[in-house]
Every structure is written in structure tokens, then in C-alpha cells.
Coordinates of C-alpha atoms in Angstrom, one line a residue:
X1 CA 0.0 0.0 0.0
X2 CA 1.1 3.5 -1.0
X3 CA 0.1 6.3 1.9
X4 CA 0.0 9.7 0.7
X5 CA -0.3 8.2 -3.6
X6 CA -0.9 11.0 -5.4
X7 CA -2.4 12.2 -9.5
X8 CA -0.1 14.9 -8.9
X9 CA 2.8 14.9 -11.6
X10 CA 6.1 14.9 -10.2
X11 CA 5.4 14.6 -6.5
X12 CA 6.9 11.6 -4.1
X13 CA 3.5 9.8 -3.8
X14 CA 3.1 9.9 -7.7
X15 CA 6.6 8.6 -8.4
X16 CA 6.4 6.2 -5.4
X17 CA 2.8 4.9 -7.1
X18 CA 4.4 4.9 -10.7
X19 CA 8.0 2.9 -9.3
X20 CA 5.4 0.2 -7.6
X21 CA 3.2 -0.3 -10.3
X22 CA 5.8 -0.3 -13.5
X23 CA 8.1 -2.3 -11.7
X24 CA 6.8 -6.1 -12.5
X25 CA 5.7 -6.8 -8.5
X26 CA 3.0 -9.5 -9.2
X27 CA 1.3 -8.6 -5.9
X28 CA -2.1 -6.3 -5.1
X29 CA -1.0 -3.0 -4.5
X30 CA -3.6 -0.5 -3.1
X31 CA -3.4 3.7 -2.8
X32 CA -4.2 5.6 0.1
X33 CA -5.5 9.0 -0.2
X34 CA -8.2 10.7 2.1
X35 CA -8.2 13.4 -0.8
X36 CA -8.8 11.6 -3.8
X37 CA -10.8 9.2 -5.4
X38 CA -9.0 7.9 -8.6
X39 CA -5.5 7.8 -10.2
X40 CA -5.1 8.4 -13.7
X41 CA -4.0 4.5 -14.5
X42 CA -7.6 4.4 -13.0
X43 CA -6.9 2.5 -9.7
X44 CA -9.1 3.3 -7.0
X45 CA -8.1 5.5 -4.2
X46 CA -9.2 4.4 -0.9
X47 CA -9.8 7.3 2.0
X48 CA -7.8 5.6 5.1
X49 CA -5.7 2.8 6.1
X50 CA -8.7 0.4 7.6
X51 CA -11.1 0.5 4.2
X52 CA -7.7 -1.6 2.5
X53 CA -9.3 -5.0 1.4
X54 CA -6.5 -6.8 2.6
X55 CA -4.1 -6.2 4.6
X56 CA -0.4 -4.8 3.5
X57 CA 2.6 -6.5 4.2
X58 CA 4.5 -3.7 3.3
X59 CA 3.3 -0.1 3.6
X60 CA 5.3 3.2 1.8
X61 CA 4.2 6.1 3.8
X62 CA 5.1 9.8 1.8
X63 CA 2.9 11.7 4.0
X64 CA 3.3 15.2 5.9
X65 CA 5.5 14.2 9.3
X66 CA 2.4 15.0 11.8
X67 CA 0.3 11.9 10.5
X68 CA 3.1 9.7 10.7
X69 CA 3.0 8.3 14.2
X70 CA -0.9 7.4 13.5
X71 CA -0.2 5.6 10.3
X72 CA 2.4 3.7 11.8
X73 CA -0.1 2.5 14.6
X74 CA -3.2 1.8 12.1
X75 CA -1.0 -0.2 10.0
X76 CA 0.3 -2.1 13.0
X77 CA -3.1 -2.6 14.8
X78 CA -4.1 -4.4 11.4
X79 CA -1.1 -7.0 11.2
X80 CA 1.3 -4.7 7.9
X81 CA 4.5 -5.9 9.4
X82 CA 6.9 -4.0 7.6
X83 CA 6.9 0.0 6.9
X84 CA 8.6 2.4 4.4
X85 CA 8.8 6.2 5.8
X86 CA 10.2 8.6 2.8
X87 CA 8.6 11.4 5.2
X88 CA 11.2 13.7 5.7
X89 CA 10.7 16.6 8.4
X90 CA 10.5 14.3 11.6
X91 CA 11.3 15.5 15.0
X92 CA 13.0 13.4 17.6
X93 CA 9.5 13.6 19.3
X94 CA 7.7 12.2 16.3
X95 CA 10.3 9.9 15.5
X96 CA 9.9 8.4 19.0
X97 CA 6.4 8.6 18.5
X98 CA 6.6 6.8 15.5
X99 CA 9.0 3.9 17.0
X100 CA 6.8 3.5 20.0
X101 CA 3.7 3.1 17.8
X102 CA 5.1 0.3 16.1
X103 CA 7.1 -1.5 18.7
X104 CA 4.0 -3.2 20.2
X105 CA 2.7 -5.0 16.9
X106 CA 6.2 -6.4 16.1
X107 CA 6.3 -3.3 12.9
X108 CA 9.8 -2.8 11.3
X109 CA 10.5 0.9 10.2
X110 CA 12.5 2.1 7.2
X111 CA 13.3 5.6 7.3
X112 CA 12.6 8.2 7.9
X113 CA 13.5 10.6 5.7
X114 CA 14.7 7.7 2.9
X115 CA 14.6 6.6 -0.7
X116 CA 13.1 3.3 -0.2
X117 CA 14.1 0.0 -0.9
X118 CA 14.0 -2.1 -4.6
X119 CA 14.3 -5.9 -4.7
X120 CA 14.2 -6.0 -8.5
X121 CA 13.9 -9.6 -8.7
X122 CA 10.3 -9.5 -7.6
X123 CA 10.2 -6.6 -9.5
X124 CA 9.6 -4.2 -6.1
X125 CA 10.3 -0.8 -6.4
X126 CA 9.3 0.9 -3.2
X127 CA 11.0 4.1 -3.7
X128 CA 10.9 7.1 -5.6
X129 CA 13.9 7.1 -7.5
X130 CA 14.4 8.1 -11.1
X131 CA 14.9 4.5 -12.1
X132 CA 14.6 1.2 -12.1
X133 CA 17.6 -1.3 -10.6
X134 CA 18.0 -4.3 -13.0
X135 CA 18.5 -7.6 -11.2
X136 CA 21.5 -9.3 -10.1
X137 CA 23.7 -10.6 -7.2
X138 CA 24.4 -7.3 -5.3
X139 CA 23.3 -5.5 -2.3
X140 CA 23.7 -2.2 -2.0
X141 CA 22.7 -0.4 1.5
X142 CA 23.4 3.5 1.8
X143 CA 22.6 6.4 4.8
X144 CA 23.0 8.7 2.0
X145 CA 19.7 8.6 -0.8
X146 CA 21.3 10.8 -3.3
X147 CA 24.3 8.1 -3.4
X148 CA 21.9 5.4 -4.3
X149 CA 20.5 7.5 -7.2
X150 CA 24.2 7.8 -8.4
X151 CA 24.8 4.1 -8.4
X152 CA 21.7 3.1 -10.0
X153 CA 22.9 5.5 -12.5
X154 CA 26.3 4.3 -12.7
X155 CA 25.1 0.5 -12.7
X156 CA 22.0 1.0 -15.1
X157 CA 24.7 2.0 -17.8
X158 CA 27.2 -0.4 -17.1
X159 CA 24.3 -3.4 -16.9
X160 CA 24.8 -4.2 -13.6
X161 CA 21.9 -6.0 -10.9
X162 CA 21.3 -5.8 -7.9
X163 CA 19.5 -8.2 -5.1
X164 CA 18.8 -5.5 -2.5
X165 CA 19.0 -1.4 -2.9
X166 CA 18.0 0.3 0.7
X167 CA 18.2 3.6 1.6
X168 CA 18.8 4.1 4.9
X169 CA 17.9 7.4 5.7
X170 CA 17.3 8.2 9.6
X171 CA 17.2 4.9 10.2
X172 CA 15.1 5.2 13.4
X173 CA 15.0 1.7 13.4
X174 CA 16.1 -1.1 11.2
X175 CA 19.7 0.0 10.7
X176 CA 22.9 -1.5 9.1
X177 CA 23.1 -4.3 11.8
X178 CA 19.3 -5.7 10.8
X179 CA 20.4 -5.4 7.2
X180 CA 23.5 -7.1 7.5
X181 CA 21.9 -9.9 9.4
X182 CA 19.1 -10.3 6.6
X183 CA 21.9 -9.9 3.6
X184 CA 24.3 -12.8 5.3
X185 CA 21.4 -15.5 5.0
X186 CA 20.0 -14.4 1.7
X187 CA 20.9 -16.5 -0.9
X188 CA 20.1 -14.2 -3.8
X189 CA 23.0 -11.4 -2.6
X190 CA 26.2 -12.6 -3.4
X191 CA 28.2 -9.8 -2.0
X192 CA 27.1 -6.6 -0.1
X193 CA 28.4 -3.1 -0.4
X194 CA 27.8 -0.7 2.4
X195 CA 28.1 3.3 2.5
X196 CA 28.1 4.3 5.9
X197 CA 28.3 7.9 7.6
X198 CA 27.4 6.6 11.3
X199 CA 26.7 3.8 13.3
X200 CA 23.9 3.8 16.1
X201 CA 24.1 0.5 17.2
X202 CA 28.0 -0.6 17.4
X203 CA 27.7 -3.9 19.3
X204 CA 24.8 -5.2 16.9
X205 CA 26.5 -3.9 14.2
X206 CA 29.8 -5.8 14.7
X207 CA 27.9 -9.1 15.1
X208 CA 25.9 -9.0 12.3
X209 CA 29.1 -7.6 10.1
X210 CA 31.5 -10.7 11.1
X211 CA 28.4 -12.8 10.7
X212 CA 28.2 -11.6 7.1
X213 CA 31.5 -11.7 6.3
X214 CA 32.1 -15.0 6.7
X215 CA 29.4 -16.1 4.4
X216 CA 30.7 -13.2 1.0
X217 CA 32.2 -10.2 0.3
X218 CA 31.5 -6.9 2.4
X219 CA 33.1 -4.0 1.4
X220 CA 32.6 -0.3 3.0
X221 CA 33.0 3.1 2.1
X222 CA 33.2 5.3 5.9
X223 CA 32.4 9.0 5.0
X224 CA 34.7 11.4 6.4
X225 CA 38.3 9.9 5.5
X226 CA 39.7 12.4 4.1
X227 CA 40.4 10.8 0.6
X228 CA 36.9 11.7 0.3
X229 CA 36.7 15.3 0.6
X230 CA 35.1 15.4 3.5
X231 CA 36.0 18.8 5.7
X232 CA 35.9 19.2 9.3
X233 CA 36.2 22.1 11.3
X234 CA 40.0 22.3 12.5
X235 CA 39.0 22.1 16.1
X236 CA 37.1 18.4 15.7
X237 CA 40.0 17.2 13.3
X238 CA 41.6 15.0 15.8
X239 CA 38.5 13.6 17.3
X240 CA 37.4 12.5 14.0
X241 CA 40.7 11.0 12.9
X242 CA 40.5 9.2 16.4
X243 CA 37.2 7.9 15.5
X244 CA 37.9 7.3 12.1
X245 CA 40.6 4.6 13.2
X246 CA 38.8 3.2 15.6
X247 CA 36.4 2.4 12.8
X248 CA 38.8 1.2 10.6
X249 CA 39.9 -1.6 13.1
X250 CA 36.0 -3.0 13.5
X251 CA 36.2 -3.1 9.8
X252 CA 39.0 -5.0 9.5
X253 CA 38.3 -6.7 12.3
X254 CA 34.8 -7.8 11.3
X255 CA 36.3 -8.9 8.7
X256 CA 34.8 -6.5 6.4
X257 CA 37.0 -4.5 3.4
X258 CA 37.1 -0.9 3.4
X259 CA 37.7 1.2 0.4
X260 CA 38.6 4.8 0.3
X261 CA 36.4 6.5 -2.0
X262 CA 33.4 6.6 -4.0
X263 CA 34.8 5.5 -7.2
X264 CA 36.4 2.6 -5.4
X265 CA 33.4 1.4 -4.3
X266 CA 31.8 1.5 -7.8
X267 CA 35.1 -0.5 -9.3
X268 CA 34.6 -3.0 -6.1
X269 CA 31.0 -2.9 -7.5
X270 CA 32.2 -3.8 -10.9
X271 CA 34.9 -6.2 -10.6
X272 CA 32.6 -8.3 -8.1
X273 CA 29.5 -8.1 -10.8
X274 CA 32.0 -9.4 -13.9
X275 CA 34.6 -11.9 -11.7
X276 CA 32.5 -14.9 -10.4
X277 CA 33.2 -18.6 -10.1
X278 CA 36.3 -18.0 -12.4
X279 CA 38.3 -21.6 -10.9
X280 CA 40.4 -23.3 -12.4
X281 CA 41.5 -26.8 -11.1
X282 CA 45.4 -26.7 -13.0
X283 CA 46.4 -23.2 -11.7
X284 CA 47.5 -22.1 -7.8
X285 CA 48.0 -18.2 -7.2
X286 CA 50.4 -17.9 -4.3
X287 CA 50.9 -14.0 -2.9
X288 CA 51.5 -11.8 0.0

């Protein structure tokens, strides 16, 4: 179900509606508008969360931030276990609000303030970006929406897939550590590539990172080192270059590879899409 789908050219709950319905899911999808009646694809619009026929399992919610919190708890009182929030504009109170209206019903938040998510083999496209991922092997999780624009971009023209694209955004709840614990177990995602500007949740994150590195590739670009660009105030220069090795060792320790920039990521990217099960039972490589 798409909260907040709109007729309105150009706006997030028009794309959002357009992404969903274009992008080959074989599921019901339903729109959720008090203010309208129709689409122009001619799907109904139905006025509130409980006149759905059915009930979601996943809801994309792109309304204004003060009917958040009450969407969150319709759509948990009626069993939708799993919720999109591209909402940007949340307070920490509303955010709270939010999380504490969906902790009761078991309800998993993504967002706010987010691009969505695509998993392009079941052709689900629950976000409003420009364009569609094509499928493949890859999982690509990113705080940063405007980075997972670029690589679809960058990916689209170089025909690469993907299993899994998630924007993070706020990540008021599910966070890199739920992710990673999904992406180690799924057998479609062959390798996972993570950009990361914080971490919320350092003990879950560690576990689930060594978990998933044992089972395929992980590598991670860390915003602020300074081959990125990245500026800091002079003042908070050593603190950040304190932290910034201190979260260099959980990467290595995890297990995990860490790359200095963008465009490393995208060749990691690259070289893992075009390099797989290459063996050969006549040849040994030994190196240091």
C-alpha cells in the first residue's frame, strides 16, 4: 500500500505509485489517499488505512510528518509488518512517536526521511527514484539517498543488478546491523556493499558484520576519511581522525574490506559483478 499516492505529476507519492506499479511486482498494490478518489491509471483510491481489502505486508508512507505516528499505529493494529517512511521533516518527538507506535505490533520501520528500498527480482520498487535497478547478485545499502540515485545511475549504464538497494535514511530503526543480518542469510545477494556515515548501534553492528562476512564479500565506504573530501572544522580534526581509526579496526576486524572512496566502491562494485566462479583446477596463485 502506498500512503500519501498521489495524481499529482512529479510529487513523491506519484513517483512512489508509478515505481510500484511499473516495476513487474505480481502482488495487489492499493493507494491511500483521504483526498482523492481515482488515479489516472484508473486505480481506486481508498480514503484511510482500515477501508484496504486486505491487509499490506509492506506499507510506503510519503505523508506530511504529523500523521506519521498514526499511520504507523493503524498499520500495526491491522497486522502490515513491515513500513517504508520517505517522510522527511520528523522531529526526535515524532520519531519516538513513531517507533513507539510500532514497537507493540512487532512493525519494522524504514526511514525516515529515505529513498526506499528495490528488490528488482520480484520486481519491487518501493521508492521514488528516477529508475529502475535491473536484477543481479548485489546488495547495496546506503545512509546517503542521493548516493543510491548515483549508483543506480552508474550500474544501469554499465548493466549491472542488484539483489537488495535500501536507503537508509534516519534509520530510526532497522539500521545496518538488521540489514546485514538479513543480507548474510540471503541467498540471492552474493556480496554486499555498504556506504556508511554513522553507526547507532555498534555492538549489533559488529555481530551481524562478522556474521556476514564470513558467508561473502562486504566492502565499505566510511564518509569522512579524508580521501573523500570530506571537511571538518580544524577544532574536531583529531576527534574525527581518532574515530575514524577506531572504525577502521571494527572493519577490519569484522572482517569486512574498506575502500577509500566513491569510485572505489563503484570499481569493487564492478569487478565483483564481472569476476565470479572464475576456478580453475590446474592453476594455484600464491601472494602476500
Amino acid at each position: 500500500a502506498v500512503l500519501g499516492a498521489s495524481p499529482t505529476v512529479g510529487s513523491v507519492g506519484a513517483t512512489v505509485w508509478r515505481n510500484l506499479r511499473t516495476g513487474g511486482f505480481a502482488g495487489p498494490t492499493f493507494a491511500v489517499n483521504p483526498r482523492h478518489t481515482q488515479l489516472p491509471d484508473g486505480s481506486p483510491v481508498f480514503s484511510r488505512v482500515s477501508a484496504l481489502p486486505l491487509v499490506p505486508d509492506l506499507a510506503v508512507v510519503c505523508t506530511p510528518p504529523a500523521t506519521v505516528p498514526g499511520l504507523v499505529a493503524e498499520l500495526g493494529a491491522m497486522g502490515t509488518r513491515a513500513v517504508v517512511v520517505l517522510t522527511a521533516g520528523l522531529d526526535a518527538a515524532a520519531k519516538q512517536a513513531m517507533c513507539s507506535a510500532a514497537r507493540p505490533h512487532g512493525l519494522r520501520i524504514l526511514g525516515p526521511n529515505c529513498v526506499g528500498l528495490m528488490t528488482p527480482r520480484l520486481g519491487l520498487n518501493a521508492s521514488f527514484a528516477h529508475t529502475q535497478a535491473l536484477p543481479g547478485e548485489l546488495a547495496f545499502v546506503s545512509q546517503s539517498g542521493a548516493l543510491v540515485t548515483a549508483m543506480l545511475d552508474w550500474a544501469k549504464s554499465r548493466r549491472i543488478g542488484f539483489s537488495h538497494l535500501v536507503s537508509l535514511g534516519e534509520h530510526a530503526d532497522v539500521d545496518f546491523g538488521d540489514l546485514l543480518d538479513h543480507l548474510a542469510n540471503d541467498n540471492t545477494t552474493r556480496a554486499v556493499l555498504l556506504y556508511i556515515e554513522s553507526v547507532t548501534a555498534p555492538r549489533k553492528f559488529m555481530s551481524a558484520a562478522r556474521a556476514a562476512a564470513r558467508n561473502k564479500p562486504v566492502i565499505v565506504v566510511k564518509a569522512g576519511r579524508a580521501g573523500q573530501g570530506m571537511k571538518a572544522a580544524a577544532s574536531h580534526t583529531g576527534a574525527l581522525a581518532g574515530e575514524d581509526r577506531v572504525i577502521d579496526a571494527a572493519i577490519r576486524r569484522a572482517g569486512m574490506l574498506r575502500v577509500d572512496t566513491l569510485q572505489e566502491l563503484f570499481m569493487a562494485a564492478q569487478t565483483l559483478a564481472r569476476f565470479r566462479g572464475n576456478r580453475s583446477d590446474a592453476l594455484t596463485v600464491v601472494t602476500n
